[in-house]
Coordinates of C-alpha atoms in Angstrom, one line a residue:
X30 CA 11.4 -22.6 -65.2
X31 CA 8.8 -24.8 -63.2
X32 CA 6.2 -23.2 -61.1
X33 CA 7.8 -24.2 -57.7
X34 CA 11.5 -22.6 -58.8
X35 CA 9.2 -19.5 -60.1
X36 CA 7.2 -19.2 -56.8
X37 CA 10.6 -19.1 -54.7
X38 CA 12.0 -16.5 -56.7
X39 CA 8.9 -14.6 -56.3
X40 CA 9.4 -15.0 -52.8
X41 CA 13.4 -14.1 -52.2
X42 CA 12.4 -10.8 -54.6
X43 CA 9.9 -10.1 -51.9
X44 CA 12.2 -10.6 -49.1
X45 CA 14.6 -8.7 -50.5
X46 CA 12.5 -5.7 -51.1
X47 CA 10.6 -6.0 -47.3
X48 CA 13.8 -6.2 -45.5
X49 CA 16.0 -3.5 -47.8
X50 CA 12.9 -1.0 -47.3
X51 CA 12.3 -0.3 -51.1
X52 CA 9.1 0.0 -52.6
X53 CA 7.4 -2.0 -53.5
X54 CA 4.3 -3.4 -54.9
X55 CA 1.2 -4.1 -52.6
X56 CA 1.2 -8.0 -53.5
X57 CA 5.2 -8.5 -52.3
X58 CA 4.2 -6.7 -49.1
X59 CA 3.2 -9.3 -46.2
X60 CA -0.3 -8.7 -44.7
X61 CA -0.3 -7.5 -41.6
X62 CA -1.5 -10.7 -39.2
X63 CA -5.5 -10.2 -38.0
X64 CA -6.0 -9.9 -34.2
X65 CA -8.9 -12.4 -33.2
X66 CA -11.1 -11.1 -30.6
X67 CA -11.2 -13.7 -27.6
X68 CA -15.0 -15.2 -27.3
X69 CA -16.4 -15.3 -23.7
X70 CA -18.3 -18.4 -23.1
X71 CA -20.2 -18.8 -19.4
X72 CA -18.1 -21.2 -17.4
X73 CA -15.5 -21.7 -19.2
X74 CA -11.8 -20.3 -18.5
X75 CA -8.7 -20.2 -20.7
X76 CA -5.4 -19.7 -18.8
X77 CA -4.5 -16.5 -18.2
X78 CA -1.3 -16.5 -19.9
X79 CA -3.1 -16.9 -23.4
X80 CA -4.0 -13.3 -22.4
X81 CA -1.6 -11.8 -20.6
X82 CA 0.7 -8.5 -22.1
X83 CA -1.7 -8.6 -25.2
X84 CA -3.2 -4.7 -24.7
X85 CA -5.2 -2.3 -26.9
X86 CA -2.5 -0.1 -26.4
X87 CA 0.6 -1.7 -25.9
X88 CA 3.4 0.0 -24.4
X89 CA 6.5 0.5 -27.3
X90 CA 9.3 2.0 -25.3
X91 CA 10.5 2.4 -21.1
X92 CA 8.4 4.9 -18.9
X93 CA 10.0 7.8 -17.0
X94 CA 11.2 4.9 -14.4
X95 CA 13.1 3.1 -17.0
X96 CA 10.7 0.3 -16.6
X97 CA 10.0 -1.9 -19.8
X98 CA 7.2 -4.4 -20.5
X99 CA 6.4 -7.6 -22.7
X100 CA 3.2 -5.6 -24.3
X101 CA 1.8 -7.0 -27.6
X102 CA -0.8 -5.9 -29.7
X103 CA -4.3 -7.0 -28.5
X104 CA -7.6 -5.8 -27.9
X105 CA -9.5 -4.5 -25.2
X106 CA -11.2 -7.6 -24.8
X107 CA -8.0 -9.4 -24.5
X108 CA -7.5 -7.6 -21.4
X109 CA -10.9 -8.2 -19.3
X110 CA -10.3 -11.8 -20.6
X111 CA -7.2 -11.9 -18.7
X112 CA -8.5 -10.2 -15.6
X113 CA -11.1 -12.8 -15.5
X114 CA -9.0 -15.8 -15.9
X115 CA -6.5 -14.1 -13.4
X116 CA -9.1 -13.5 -10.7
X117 CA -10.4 -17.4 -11.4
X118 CA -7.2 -18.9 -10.8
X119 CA -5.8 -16.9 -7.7
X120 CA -8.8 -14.9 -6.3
X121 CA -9.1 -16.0 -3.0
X122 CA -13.2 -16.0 -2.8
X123 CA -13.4 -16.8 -6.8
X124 CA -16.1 -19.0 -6.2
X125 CA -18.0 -15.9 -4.8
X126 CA -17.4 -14.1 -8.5
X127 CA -20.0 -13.9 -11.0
X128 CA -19.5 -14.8 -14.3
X129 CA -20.9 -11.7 -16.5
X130 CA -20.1 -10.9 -19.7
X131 CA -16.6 -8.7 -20.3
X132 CA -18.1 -6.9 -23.6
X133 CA -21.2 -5.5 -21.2
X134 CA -18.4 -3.4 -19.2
X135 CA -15.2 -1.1 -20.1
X136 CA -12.0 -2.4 -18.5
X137 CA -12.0 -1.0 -15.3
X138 CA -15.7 -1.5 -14.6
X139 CA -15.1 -5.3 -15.4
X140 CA -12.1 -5.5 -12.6
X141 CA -14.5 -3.3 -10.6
X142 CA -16.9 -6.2 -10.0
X143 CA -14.3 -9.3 -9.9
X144 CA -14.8 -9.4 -6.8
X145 CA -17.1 -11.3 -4.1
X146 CA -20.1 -9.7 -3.1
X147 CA -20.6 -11.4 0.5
X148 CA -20.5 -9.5 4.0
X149 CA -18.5 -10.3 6.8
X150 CA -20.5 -10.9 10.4
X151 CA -20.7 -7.1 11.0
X152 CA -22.1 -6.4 8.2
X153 CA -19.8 -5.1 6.4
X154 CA -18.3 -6.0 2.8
X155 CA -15.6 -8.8 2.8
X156 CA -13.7 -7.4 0.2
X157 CA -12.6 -3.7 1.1
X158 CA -9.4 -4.0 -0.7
X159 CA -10.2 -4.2 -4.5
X160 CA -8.5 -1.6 -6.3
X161 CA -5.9 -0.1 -9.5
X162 CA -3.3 2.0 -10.1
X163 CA -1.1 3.0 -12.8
X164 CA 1.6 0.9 -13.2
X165 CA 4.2 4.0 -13.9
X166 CA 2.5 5.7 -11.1
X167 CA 2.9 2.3 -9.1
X168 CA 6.5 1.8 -9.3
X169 CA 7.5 5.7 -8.9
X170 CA 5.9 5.1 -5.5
X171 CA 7.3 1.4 -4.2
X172 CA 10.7 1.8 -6.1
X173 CA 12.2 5.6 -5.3
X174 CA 9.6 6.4 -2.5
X175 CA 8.2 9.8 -4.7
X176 CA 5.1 11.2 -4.4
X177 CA 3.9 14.2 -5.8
X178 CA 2.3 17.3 -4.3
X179 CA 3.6 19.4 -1.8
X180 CA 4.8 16.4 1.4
X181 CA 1.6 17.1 3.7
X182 CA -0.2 14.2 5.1
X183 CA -3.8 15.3 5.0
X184 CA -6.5 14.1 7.9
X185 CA -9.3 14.3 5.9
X186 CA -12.1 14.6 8.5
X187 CA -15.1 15.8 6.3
X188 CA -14.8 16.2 2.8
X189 CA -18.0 18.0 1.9
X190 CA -19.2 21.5 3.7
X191 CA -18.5 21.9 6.3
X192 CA -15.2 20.5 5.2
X193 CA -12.1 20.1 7.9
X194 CA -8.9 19.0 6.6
X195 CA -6.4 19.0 9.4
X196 CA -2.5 18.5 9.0
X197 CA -1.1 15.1 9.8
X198 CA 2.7 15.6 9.2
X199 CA 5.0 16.7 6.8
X200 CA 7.4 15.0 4.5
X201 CA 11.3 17.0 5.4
X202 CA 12.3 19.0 3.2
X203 CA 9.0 19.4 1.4
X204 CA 7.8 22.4 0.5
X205 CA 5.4 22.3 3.1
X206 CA 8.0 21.8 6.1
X207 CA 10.2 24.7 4.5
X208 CA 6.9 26.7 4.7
X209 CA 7.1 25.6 8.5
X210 CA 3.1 24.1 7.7
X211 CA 2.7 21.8 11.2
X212 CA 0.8 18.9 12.5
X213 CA -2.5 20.2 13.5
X214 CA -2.8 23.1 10.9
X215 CA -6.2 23.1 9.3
X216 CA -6.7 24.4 5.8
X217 CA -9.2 27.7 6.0
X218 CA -8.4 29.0 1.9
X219 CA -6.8 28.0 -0.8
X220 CA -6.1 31.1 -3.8
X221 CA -8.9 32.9 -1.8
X222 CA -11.7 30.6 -1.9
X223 CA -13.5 29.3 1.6
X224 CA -12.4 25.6 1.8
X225 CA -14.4 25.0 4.7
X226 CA -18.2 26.6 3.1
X227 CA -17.3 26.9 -0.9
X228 CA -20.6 25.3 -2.5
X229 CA -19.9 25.9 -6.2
X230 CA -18.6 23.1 -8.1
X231 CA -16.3 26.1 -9.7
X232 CA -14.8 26.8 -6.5
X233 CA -14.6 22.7 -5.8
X234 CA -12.5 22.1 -9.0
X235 CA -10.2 24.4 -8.1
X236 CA -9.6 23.3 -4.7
X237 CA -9.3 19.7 -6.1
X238 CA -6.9 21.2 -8.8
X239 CA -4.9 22.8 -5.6
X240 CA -4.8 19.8 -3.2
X241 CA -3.6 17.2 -6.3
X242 CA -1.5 18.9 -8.1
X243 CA -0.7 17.0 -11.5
X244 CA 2.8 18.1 -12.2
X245 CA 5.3 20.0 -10.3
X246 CA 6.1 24.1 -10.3
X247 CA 2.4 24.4 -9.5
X248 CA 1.8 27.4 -6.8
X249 CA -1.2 28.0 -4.9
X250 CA -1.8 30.5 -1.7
X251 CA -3.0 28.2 1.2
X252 CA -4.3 29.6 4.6
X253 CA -4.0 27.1 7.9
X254 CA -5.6 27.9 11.1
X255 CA -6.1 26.5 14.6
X256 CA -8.5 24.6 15.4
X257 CA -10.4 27.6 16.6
X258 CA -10.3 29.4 13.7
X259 CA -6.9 32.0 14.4
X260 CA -4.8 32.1 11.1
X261 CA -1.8 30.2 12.1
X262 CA 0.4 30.4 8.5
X263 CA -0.7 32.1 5.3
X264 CA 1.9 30.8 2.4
X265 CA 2.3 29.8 -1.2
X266 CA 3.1 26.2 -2.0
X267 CA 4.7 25.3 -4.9
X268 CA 4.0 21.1 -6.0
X269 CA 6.9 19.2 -6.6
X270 CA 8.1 15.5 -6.4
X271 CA 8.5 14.4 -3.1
X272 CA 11.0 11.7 -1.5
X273 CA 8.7 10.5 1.3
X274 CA 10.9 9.8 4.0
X275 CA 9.1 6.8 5.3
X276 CA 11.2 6.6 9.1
X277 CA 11.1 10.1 10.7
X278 CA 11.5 11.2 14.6
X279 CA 13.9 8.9 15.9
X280 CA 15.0 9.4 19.2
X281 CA 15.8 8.5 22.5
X282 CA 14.0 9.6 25.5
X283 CA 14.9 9.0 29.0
X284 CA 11.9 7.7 31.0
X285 CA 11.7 6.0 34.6
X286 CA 11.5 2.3 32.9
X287 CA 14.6 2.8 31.4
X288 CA 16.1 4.1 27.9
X289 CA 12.8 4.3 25.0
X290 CA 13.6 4.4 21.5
X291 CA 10.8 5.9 19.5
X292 CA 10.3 6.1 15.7
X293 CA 7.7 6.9 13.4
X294 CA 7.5 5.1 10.5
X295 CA 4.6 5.7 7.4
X296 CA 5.2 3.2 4.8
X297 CA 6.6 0.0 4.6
X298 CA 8.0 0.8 0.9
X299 CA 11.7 -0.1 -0.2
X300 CA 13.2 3.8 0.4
X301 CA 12.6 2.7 4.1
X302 CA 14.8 -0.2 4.7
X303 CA 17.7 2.0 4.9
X304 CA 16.2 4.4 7.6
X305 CA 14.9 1.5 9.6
X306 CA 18.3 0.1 10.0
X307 CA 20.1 3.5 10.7
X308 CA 17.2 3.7 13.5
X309 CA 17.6 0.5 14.9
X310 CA 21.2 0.9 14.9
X311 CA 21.5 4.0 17.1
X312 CA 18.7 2.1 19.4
X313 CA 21.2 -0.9 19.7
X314 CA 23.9 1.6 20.1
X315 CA 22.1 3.6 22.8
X316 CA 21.1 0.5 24.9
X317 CA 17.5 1.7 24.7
X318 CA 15.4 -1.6 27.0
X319 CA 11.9 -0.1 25.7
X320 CA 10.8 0.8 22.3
X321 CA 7.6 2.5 20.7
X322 CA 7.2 2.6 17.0
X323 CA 4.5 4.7 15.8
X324 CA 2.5 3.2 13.5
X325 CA -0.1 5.5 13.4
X326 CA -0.4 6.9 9.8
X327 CA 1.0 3.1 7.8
X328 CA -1.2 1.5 5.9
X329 CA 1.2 -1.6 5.0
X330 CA 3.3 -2.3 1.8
X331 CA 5.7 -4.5 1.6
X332 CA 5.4 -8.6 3.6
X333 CA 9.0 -8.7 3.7
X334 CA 10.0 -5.6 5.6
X335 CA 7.3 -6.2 8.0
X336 CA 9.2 -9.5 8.6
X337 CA 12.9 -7.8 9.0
X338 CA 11.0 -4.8 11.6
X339 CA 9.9 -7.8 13.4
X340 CA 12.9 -9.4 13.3
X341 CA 14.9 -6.0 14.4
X342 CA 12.4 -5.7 17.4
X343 CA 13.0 -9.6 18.5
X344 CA 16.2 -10.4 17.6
X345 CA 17.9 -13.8 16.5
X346 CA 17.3 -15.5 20.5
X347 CA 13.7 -15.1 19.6
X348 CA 13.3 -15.9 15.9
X349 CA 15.4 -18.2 15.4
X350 CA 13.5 -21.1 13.1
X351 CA 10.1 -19.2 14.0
X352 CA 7.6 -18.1 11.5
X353 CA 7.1 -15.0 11.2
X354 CA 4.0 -15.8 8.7
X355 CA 2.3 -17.8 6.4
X356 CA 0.3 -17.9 3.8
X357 CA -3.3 -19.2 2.8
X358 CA -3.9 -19.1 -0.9
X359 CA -7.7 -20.3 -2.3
X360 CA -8.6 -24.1 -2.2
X361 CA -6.7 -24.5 -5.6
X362 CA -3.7 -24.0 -4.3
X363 CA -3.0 -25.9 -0.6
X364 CA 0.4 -26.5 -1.6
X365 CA 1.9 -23.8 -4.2
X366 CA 2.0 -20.5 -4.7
X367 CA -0.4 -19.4 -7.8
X368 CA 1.9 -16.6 -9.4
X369 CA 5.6 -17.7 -8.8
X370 CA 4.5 -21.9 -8.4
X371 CA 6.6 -22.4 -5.6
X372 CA 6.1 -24.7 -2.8
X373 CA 4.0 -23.2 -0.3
X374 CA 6.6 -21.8 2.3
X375 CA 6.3 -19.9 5.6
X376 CA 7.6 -16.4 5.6
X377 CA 10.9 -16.3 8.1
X378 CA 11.9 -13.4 10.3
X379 CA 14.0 -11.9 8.1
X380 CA 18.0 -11.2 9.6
X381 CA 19.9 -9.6 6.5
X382 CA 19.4 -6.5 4.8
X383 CA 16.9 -7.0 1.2
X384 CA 18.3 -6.1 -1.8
X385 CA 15.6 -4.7 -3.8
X386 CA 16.9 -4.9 -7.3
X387 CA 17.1 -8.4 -7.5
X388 CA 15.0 -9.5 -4.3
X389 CA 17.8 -11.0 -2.6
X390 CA 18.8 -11.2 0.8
X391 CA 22.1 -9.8 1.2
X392 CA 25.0 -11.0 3.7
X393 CA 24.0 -8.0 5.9
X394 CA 23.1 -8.8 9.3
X395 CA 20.1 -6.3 10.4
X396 CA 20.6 -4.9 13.9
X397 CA 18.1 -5.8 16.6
X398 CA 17.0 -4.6 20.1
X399 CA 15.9 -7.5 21.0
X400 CA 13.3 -6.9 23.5
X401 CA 10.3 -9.0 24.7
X402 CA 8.1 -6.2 24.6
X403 CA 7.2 -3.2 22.2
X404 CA 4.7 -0.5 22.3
X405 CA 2.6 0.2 18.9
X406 CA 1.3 3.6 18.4
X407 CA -2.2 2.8 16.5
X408 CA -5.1 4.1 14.6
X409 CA -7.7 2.9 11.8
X410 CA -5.2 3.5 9.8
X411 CA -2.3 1.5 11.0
X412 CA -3.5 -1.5 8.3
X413 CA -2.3 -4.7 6.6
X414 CA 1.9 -5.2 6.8
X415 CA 2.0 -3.3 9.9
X416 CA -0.9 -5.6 11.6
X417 CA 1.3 -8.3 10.5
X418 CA 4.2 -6.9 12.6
X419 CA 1.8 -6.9 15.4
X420 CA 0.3 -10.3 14.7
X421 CA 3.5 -11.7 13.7
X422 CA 5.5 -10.9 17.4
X423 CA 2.2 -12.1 18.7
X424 CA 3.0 -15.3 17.4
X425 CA 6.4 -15.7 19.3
X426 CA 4.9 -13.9 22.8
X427 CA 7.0 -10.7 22.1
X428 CA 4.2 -8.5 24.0
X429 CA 2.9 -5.8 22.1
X430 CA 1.4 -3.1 24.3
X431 CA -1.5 -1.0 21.9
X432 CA -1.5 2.6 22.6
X433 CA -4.6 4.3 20.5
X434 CA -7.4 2.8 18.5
X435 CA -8.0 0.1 17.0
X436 CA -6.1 -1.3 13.9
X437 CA -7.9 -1.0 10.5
X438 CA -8.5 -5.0 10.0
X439 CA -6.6 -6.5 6.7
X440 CA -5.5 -9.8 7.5
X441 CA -4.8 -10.4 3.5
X442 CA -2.5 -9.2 0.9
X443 CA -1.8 -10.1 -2.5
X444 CA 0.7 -9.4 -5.7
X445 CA 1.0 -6.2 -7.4
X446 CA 0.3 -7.4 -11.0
X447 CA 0.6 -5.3 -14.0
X448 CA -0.9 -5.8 -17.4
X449 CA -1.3 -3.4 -20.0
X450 CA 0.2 -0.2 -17.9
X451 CA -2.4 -0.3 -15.3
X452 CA -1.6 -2.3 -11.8
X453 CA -3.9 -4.7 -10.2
X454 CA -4.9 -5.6 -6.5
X455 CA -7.1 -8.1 -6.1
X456 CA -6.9 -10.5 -2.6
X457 CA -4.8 -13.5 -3.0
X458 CA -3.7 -14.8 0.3
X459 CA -4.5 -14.5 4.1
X460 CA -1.9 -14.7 6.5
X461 CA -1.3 -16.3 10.1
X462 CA 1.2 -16.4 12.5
X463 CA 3.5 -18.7 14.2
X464 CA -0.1 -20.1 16.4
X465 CA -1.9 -20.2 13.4
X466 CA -4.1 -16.7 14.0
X467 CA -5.0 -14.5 11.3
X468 CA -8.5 -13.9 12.1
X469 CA -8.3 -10.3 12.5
X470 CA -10.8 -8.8 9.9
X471 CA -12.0 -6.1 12.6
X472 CA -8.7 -5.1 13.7
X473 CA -6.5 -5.6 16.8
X474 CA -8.0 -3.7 19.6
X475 CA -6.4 -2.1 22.8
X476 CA -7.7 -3.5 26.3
X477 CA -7.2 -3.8 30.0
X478 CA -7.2 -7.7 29.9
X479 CA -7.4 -9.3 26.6
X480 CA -9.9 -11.8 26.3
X481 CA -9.6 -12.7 22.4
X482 CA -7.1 -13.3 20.1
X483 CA -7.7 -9.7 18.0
X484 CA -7.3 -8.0 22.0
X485 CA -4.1 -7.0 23.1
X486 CA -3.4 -5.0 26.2
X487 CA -2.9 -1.9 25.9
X488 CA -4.9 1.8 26.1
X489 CA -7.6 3.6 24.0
X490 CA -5.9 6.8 23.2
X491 CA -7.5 10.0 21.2
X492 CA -4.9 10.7 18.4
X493 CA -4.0 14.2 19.2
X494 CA -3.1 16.7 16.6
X495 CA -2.3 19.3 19.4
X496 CA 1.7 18.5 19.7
X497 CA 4.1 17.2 16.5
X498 CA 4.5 13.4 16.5
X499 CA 7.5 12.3 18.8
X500 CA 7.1 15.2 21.1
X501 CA 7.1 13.5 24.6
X502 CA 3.6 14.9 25.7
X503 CA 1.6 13.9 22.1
X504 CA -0.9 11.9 23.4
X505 CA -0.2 8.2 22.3
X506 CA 3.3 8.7 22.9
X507 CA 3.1 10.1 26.7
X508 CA 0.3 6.6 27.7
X509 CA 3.5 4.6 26.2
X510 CA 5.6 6.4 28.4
X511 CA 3.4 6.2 31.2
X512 CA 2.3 2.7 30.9
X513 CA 5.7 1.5 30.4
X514 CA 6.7 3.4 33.9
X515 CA 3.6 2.1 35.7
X516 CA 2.0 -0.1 34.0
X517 CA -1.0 1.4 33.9
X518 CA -3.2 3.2 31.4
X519 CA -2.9 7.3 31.7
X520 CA -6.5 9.1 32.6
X521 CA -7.3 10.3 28.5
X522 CA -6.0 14.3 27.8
X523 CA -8.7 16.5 27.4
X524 CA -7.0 18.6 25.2
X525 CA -6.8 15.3 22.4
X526 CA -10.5 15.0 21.7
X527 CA -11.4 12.3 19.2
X528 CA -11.7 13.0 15.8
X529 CA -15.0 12.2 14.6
X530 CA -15.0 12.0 10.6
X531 CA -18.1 13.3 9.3
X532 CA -19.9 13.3 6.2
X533 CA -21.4 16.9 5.4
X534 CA -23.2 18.3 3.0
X535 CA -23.1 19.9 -0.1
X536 CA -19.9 19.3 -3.1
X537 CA -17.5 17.0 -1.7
X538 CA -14.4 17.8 -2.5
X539 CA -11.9 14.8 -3.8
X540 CA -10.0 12.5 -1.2
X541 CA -7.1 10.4 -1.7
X542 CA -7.6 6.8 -2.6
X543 CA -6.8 5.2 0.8
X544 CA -6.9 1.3 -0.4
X545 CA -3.5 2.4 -1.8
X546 CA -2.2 3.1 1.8
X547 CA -3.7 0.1 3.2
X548 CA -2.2 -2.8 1.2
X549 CA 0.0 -5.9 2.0
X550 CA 2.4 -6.7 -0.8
X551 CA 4.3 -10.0 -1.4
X552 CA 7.3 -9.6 -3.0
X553 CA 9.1 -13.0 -2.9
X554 CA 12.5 -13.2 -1.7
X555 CA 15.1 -15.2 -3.0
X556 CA 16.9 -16.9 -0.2
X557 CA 20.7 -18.2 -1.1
X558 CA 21.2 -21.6 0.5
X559 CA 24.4 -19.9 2.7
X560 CA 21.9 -17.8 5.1

């Protein structure tokens, strides 16, 4: 037998062996392949998909979602390599990124500070909007609208002593709105301890163990009070995972200017599309010819839902061929999209229903009021997709009347991108409207007579926690009512002083990542050629 016909026999014994699962001896068995580490050289960048889904720890099987992932084995410095060629290639300020090292920082340090450094005019950080989440914990949120805990929005006012944490709303059916807790309710005790004046870091812990619950059948006592001080509601709450409900309070209310349909709406996530259309319906169906959405609490999500409320506010007389938005990526891209490589393509107001599955527009017409003019209930934390409702009507002279504060000032957006089970959010793309505006870093602001492009008429309005949201004589709510009746802006109510958040002293206790409640997400939609 010559060598060759000996080595292939060697070789279809080994084959046999590997594949059948019989032992074996260590020479038949084929080395496991070595995992180079990726070298970072000053300057220069590799493509980030010679990176991409390679992970210390890849993920081997679908999360709780059902979710499954391209993850291969890598290493650790596989992953800041791709987060650095990532943010080079679609970062909008990547020229304003340093270059350091990867192996001087962990992971999430290294996203941390891939990121531009420069202030705006003010003074203030360009970048405000640099942040991670856990992918699983990502998608439970966007996909099927649960959140866990026990469906109260917190107004977190001062978190360290004297702390005030004062009841924004609750989800329906919660455990909190079966415990009849209320807008305006402020936390005194939780299992005993003094929320407001506890100064161990004992007592801390276990408020911080209370307020974010990790799993669900957790039970703590809570105490609410007024806001001077009488109990109002001593209860146990037990945690649990909560729909969030993201359109709430629709109704109609009979005013001297006509019908007004109001509706508060918190997220602009996919469980919401179906509520905004039931809303918008019964508006249509009503004849409502004034219309307030409450915007108050919505921090943005989701470009393409911010383009169909628009759309249900305008209607197709208005819309028609108009931009709703469009995009500015970073001077590598004037003409294509960085992630999907698409032509660069304004953003439409969006007529059908979106099916989320497949990110399709469906051959659902949406309903639409079509009004030239809509009141938007506003605070510093109405953010990101739901400026872009306001900027985006701007752009086609639907008026939109301001009724509160001033908007929280995120003109940019980019693509939720996971890698290696964790979700990034760095800035991509700005976007302007229909006049070309998007200059809005400091947020829309409510005035008598707008001078500037980030002014739009309207009233400055103390958010007040004093009536439920939608109740006719809430603050924000009654100056829409009032304005749209007279015109004019109502003298402010006394009893809706401003809330003041202050930093106190002492342990602070811990507070909710609110980048994640601020954030413009561009989902592209794929548009068949028959709409």
């Amino acid at each position: 037998m010559n060598h060759k016909l000996l080595s292939a026999v060697i070789i279809v014994i080994s084959l046999i062996f590997y594949a059948c699962g019989g032992s074996s001896k260590p020479s038949l068995v084929p080395p496991k392949p070595s995992i180079n580490e990726p070298k970072w050289i000053a300057g220069q960048f590799s493509d980030d998909s010679i990176y991409k889904n390679l992970c210390a720890v890849p993920r081997v099987a679908p999360d709780s979602n059902g979710d499954s992932f391209l993850d291969a084995q890598g290493t650790i410095m596989h992953e800041k390599m791709w987060l650095r060629s990532w943010t080079n290639d679609t970062y909008l300020w990547y020229r304003e990124v340093d270059d350091n090292n990867p192996a001087l920082f962990s992971v999430a340090d290294y996203f941390s500070q891939l990121k531009t450094n420069e202030l705006t005019a003010s003074g203030s950080f360009k970048d405000n909007f640099h942040f991670t989440q856990s992918t699983e914990e990502y998608n439970q949120r966007t996909q099927s609208g649960v959140s866990s805990g026990y469906g109260i929005s917190w107004e977190y006012v001062s978190s360290s002593s004297p702390r005030r944490l004062i009841v924004r709303y609750t989800e329906p059916s919660s455990p909190a709105a079966i415990a009849s807790v209320s807008r305006g309710y402020e936390l005194k005790k939780i299992d005993g301890i003094d929320f407001k004046n506890a100064t161990s870091q004992t007592e801390v812990d276990k408020i911080n163990a209370a307020l974010n619950p990790t799993d669900p059948g957790q039970t703590f006592n809570f105490v609410f009070t007024d806001n001077a001080g009488k109990v109002l509601l001593e209860t146990n709450l037990t945690s649990a995972n909560i729909e969030l409900q993201p359109v709430q309070n629709v109704k109609i209310i009979d005013t001297a200017a006509g019908k007004m349909g109001y509706m508060q709406f918190n997220s602009f996530i996919r469980a919401g599309q179906a509520g905004l259309i039931t809303a918008f319906q019964e508006f249509v169906d009503q004849g409502i010819t004034e219309l307030v959405i409450d915007l108050r609490y919505n921090g943005g999500g989701l470009l393409a839902m911010a383009s169909q409320v628009a759309y249900m506010v305008a209607g197709s007389g208005q819309t028609n061929n108009q931009i709703f938005e469009t995009l500015q990526f970073n001077d590598k891209y004037p003409n294509n999209d960085p992630v999907t490589g698409n032509t660069l393509q304004p953003t439409p107001f969006y007529s059908n229903e979106i099916n989320w599955t497949t990110n399709t527009l469906t051959d659902n017409n949406l309903p639409s009021v079509a009004l030239t003019r809509v009141f938007i209930l506003a605070t510093d934390n109405t953010c990101s997709a739901s400026e872009a409702v306001i900027n985006g009507l701007s752009g086609i002279d639907v008026e939109v009347v301001l009724i509160g504060d001033t908007t929280c000032g995120k003109p940019f957006g980019f693509y939720a991108t996971d890698n290696c089970s964790t979700t990034y959010f760095t800035i991509q793309f700005q976007g302007v409207n229909a006049k070309g505006f998007g200059e809005y870093s400091d947020g829309f602001s409510p005035v008598i007579s707008p001078v500037f492009d980030d002014q739009l008429v309207g009233c400055t309005i103390n958010d007040d926690f004093t009536h439920v949201l939608g109740n006719e004589d809430e603050s924000l709510l009654a100056a829409a009512i009032s304005y749209a009746e007279t015109g004019l802006c109502p003298v402010q109510n006394k009893s809706a002083s401003k809330m003041v958040k202050t930093q106190g002293t002492g342990i602070a206790i811990k507070t909710p990542n609110t980048i994640l409640d601020s954030i413009k997400i561009l989902t592209p939609i794929n548009e068949p050629s028959t709409l």
